[in-house]
Short mmCIF file of C-alpha atoms and ligand atoms in Angstrom, two decimals:
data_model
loop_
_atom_site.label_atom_id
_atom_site.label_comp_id
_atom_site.label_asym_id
_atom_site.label_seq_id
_atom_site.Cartn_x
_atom_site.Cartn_y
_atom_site.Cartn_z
CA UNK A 1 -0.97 18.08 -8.08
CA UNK A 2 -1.81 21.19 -6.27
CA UNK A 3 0.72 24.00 -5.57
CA UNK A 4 4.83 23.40 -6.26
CA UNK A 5 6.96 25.73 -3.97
CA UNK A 6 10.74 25.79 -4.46
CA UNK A 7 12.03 27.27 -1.50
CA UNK A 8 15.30 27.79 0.47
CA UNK A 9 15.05 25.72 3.40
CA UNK A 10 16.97 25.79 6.57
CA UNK A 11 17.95 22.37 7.72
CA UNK A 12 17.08 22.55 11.22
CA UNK A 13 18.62 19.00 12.07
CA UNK A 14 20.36 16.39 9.95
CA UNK A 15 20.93 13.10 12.68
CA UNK A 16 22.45 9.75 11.72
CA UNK A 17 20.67 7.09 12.95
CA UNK A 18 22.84 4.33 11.57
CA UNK A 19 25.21 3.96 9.19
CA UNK A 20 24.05 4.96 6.00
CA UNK A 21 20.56 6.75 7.16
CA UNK A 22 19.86 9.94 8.30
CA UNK A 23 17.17 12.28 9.61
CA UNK A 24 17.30 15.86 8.11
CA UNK A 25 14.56 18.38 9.21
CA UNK A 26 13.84 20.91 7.60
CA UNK A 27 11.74 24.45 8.11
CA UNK A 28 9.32 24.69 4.90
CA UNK A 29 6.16 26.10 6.35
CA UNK A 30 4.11 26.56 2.77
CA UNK A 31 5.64 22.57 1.57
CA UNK A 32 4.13 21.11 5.03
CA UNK A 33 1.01 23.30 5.11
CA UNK A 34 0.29 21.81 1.04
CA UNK A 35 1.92 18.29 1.11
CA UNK A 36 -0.20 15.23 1.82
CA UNK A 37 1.47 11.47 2.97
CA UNK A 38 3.04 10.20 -0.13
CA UNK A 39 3.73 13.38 -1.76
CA UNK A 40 7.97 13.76 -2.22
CA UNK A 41 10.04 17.04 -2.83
CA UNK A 42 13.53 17.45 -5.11
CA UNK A 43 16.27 18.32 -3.00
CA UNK A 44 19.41 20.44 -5.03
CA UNK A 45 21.95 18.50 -3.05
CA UNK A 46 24.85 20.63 -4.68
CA UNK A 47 24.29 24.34 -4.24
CA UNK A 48 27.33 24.33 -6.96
CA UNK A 49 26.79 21.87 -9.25
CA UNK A 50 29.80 22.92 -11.40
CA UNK A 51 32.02 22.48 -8.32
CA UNK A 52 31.11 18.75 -7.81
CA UNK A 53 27.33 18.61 -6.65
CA UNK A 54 24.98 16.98 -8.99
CA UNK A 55 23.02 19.20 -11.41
CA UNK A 56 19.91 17.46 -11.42
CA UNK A 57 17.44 17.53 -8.01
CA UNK A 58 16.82 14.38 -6.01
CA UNK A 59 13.61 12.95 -5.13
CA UNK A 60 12.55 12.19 -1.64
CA UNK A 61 9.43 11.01 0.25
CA UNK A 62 8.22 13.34 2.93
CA UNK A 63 8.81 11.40 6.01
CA UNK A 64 7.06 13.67 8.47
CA UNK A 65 4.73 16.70 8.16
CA UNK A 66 3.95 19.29 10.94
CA UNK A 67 1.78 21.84 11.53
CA UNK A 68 4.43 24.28 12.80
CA UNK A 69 6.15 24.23 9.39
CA UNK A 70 8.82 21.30 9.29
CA UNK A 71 9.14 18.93 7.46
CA UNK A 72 11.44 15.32 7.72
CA UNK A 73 13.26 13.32 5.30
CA UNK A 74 14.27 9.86 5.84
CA UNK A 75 17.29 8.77 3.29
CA UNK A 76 19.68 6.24 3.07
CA UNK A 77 23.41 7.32 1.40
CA UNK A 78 23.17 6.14 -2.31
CA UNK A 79 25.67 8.03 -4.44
CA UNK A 80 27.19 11.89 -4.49
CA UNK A 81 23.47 13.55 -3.50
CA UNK A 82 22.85 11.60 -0.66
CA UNK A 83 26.64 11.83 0.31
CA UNK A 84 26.34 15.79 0.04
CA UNK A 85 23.42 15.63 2.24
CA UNK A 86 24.15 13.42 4.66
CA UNK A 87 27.92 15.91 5.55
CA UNK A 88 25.17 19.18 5.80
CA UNK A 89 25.38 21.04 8.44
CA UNK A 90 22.19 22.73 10.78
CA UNK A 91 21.63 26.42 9.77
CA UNK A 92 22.57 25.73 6.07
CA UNK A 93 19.64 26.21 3.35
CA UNK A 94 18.29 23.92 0.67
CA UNK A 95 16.56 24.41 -2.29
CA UNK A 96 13.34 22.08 -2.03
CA UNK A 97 10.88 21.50 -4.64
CA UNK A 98 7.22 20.10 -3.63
CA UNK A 99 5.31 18.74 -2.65
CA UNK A 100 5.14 16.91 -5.37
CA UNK A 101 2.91 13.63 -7.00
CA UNK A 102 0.21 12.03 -6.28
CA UNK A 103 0.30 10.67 -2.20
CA UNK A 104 -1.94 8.23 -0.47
CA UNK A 105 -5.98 8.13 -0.92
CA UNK A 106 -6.79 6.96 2.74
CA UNK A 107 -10.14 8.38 2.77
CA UNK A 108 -11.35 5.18 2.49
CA UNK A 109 -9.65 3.79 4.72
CA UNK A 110 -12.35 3.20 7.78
CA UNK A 111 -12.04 -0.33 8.64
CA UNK A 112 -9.21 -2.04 8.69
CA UNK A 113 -5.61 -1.07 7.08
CA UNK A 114 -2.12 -2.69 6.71
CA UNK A 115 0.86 -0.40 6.40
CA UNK A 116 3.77 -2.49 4.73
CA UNK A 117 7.38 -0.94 4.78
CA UNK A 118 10.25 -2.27 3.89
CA UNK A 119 13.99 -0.63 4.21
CA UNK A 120 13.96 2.40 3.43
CA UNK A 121 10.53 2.56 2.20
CA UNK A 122 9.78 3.17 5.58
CA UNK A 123 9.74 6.94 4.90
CA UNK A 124 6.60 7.61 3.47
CA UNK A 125 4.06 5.06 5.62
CA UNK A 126 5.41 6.83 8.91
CA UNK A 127 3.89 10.24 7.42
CA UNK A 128 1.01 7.78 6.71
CA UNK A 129 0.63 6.20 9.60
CA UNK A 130 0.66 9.56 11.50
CA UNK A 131 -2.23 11.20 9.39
CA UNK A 132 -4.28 7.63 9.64
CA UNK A 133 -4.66 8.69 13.44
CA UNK A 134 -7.59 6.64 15.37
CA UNK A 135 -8.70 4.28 12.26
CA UNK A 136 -7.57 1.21 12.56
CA UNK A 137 -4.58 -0.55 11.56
CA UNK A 138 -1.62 -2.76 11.37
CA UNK A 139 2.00 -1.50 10.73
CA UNK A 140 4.29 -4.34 9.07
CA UNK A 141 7.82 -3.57 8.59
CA UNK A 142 10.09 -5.99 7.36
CA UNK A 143 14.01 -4.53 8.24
CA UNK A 144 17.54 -6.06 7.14
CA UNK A 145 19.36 -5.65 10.67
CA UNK A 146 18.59 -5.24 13.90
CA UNK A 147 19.80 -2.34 14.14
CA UNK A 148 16.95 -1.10 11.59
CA UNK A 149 14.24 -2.38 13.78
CA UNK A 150 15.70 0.13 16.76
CA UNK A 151 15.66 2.75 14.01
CA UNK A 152 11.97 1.74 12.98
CA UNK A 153 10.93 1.33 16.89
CA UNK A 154 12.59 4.80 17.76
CA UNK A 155 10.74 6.94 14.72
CA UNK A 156 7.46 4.93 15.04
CA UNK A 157 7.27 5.58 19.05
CA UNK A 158 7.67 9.84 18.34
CA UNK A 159 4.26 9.61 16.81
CA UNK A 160 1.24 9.17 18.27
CA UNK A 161 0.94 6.05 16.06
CA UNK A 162 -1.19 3.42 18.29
CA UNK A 163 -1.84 0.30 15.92
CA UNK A 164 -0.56 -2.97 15.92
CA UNK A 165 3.04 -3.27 14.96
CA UNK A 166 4.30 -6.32 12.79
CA UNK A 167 7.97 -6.80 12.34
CA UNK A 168 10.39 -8.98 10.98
CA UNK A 169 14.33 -8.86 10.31
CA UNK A 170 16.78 -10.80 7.61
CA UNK A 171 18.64 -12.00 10.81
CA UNK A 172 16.09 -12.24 13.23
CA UNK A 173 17.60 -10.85 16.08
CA UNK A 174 15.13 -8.78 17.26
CA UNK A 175 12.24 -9.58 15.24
CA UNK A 176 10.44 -12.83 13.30
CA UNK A 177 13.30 -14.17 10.86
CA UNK A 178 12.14 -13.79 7.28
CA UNK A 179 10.38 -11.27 4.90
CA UNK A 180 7.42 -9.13 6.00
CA UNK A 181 4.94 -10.73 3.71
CA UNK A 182 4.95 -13.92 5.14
CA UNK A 183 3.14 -12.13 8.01
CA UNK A 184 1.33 -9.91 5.69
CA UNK A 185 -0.19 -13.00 3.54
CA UNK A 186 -1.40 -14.98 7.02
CA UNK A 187 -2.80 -11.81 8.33
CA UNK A 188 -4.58 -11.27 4.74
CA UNK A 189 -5.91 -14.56 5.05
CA UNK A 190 -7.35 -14.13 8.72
CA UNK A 191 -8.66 -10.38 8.01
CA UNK A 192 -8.68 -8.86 4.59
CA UNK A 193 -7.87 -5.30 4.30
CA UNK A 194 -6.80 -2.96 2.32
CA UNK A 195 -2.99 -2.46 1.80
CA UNK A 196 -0.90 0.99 1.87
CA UNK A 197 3.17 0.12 0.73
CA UNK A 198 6.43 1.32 0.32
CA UNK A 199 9.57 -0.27 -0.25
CA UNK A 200 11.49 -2.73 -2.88
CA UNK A 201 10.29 -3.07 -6.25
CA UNK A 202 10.33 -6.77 -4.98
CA UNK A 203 8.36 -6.72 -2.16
CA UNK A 204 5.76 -4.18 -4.01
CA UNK A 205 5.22 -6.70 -6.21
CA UNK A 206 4.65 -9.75 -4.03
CA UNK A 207 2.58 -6.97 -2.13
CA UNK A 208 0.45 -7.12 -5.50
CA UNK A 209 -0.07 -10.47 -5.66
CA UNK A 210 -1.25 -10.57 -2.30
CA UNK A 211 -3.97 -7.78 -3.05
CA UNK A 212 -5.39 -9.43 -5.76
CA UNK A 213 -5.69 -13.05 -4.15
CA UNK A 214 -7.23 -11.87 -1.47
CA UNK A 215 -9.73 -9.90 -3.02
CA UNK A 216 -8.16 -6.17 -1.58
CA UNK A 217 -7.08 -2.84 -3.10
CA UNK A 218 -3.15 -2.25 -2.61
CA UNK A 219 -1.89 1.43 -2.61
CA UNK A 220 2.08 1.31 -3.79
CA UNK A 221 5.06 3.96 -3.72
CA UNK A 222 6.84 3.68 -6.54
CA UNK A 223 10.49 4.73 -7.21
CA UNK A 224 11.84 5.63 -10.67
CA UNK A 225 14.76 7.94 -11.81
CA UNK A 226 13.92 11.45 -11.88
CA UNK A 227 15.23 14.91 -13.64
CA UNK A 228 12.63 17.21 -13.46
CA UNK A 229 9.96 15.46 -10.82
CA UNK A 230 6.88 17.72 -12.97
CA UNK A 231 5.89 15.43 -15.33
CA UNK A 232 7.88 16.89 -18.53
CA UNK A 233 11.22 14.44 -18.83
CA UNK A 234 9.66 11.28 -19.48
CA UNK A 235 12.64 9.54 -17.36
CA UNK A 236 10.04 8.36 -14.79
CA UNK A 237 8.31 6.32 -16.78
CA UNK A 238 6.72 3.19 -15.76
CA UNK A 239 4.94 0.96 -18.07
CA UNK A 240 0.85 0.50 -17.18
CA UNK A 241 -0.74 -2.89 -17.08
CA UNK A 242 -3.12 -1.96 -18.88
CA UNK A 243 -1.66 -1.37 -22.77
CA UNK A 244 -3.40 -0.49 -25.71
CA UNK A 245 -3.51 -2.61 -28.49
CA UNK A 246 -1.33 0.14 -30.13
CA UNK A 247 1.42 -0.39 -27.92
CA UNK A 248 2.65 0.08 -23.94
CA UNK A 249 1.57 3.16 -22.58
CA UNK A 250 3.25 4.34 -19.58
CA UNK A 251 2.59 6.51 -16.03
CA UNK A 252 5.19 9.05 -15.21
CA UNK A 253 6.21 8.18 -11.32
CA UNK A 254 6.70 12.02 -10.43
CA UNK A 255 3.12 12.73 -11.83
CA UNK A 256 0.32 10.21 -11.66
CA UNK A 257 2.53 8.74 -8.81
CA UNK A 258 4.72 7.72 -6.86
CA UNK A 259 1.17 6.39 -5.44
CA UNK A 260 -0.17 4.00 -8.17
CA UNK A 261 -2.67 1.30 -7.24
CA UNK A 262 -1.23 -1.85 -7.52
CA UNK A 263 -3.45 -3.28 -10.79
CA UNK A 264 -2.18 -0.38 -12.71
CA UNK A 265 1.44 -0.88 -12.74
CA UNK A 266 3.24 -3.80 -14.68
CA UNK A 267 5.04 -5.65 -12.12
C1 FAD B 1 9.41 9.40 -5.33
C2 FAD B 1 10.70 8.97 -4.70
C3 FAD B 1 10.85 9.03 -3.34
C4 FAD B 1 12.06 8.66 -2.74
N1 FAD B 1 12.14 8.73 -1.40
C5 FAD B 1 13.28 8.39 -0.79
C6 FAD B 1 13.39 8.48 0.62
O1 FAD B 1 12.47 8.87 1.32
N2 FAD B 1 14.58 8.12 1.19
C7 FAD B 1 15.64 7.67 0.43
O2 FAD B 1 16.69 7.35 0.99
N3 FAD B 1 15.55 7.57 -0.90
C8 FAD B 1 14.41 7.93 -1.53
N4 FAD B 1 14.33 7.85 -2.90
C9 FAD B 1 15.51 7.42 -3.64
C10 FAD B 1 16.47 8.60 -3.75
O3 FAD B 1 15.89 9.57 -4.61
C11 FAD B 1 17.80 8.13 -4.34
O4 FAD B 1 18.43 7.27 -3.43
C12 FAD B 1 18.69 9.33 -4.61
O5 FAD B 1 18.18 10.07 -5.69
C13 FAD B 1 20.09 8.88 -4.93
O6 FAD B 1 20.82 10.05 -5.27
P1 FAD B 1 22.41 10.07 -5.21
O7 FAD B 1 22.83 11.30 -5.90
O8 FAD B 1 22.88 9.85 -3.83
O9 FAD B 1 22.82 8.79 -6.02
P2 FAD B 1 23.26 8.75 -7.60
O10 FAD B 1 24.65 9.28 -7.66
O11 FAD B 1 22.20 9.39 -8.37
O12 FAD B 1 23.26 7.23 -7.83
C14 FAD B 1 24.36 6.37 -7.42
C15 FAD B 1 24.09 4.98 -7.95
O13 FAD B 1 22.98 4.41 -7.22
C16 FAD B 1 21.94 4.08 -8.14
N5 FAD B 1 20.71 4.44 -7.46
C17 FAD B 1 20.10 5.65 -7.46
N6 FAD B 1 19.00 5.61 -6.70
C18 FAD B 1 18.94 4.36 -6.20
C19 FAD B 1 18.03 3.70 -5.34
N7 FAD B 1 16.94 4.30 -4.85
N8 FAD B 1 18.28 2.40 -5.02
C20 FAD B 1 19.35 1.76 -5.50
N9 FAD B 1 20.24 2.34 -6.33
C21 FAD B 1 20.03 3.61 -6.68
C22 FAD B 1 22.18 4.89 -9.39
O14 FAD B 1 21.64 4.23 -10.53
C23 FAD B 1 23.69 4.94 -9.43
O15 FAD B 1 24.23 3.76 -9.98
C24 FAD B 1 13.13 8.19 -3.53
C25 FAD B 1 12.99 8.12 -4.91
C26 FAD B 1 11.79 8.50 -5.50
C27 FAD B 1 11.65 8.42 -6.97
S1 FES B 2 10.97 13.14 -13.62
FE1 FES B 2 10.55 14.28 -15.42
S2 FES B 2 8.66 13.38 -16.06
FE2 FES B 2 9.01 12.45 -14.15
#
């Protein structure tokens, strides 16, 4: 992890695109000029936490990174944080903490590349996807609703994101019924390549699978509970795969991750 800022930010937008999910930007020039795709930052939700906002920060991909200083977050209304957040008005200030973790190693990534979203999860790959530029590769997103495809369609199209776009819906109403690894596991079998994801523990895992049968390296976002989101709480722990004889040993998400490669994590 390189340098932590914690910074009073002026929201510069905060948009809901659906129920539920919002947009906030947010102007953090030193956060975007240091943060790399995968990286998150702790929001203080409740500038009074003794008057009803939550004490403890909340953890949040960076959704979109610009070189003029902004930064986006992507979030879905969860509990009283995201609740807070989402009734914030433009001009007010938050306290942001990042960047923070370990984000996406695509240095590698010169042939070809699937991007696998799901929900939410979405946040992250479209900060991903952006910084991939010209290399080439495949963007699967699997969505619950319609309406979440729109969403997906609408954030995707204000980068200058030109791969191939793979995308299925729980009702399929405006995209191939079913879950977006059915997709992923033909495609693997066609073209292996190497696999960047965020999104249900669920889908992570069948993401994992899929890596190792077809031979490929898998890249996954991890969520956990956080407190502190710098590595000295413990509450982020995830167990590894690999264990000692002595016992499990574990990764802290905020730390070594969110980004964990998928044959390190315990599924
Ligand atoms: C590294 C990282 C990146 C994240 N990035 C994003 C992001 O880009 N966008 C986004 O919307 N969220 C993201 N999250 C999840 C987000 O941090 C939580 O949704 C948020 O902390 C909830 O806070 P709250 O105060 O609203 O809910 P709380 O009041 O803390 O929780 C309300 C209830 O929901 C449960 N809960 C908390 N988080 C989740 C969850 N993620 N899923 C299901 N149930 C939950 C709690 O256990 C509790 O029962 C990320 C989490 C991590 C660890
Ligand atoms: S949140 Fe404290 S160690 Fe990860």
């Amino acid at each position: 992890m390189g340098d932590v800022f914690i910074k009073n930010c002026q929201v510069l937008e905060n948009r809901q695109l659906m129920e539920g999910t919002y947009l906030m930007r947010l102007r953090a020039p030193e956060i975007a000029a240091a943060a790399k795709p995968g990286q998150f930052v702790m929001v203080r939700t409740g500038s009074e936490p003794l008057e009803g906002g939550p004490l403890l920060r909340r953890p949040f991909s960076l959704h979109r990174l610009n070189s003029s200083g902004e930064i986006s977050l992507l979030y879905r209304v969860i509990g009283v944080g995201t609740r807070i957040m989402g009734g914030v008005e433009p001009g007010r200030e938050l306290e942001i903490m990042g960047p923070l973790g370990r984000g996406f190693d695509f240095s590698e990534a010169k042939e070809q590349s699937y991007l696998v979203a799901g929900g939410i999860g979405l946040a992250p790959m479209i900060a991903l996807a952006e910084a991939m530029g010209d290399r080439k590769s495949k963007f699967f997103y699997g969505a619950r609703t319609s309406k979440e495809v729109d969403v997906f369609l609408a954030l995707i199209r204000q980068t200058p994101y030109e791969g191939e776009l793979v995308l299925t819906s729980e009702d399929g109403l405006k995209a191939a019924k079913g879950m977006v690894t059915g997709p992923l596991a033909v495609a693997l079998e066609e073209e292996p390549a190497q696999l960047f994801a965020c999104g249900p523990r669920l889908m992570l895992a069948r993401v994992a699978v899929l890596a190792r049968e077809a031979g490929v390296r898998a890249q996954v976002s991890l969520e956990a509970n956080m407190a502190c989101g710098l590595g000295a709480c413990l509450s982020c722990a995830v167990e590894r795969a690999s264990g000692e004889e002595s016992g499990p040993v574990y990764s802290r998400v905020c730390f070594e991750g969110p980004v964990f490669f998928a044959e390190e994590v315990r599924w």
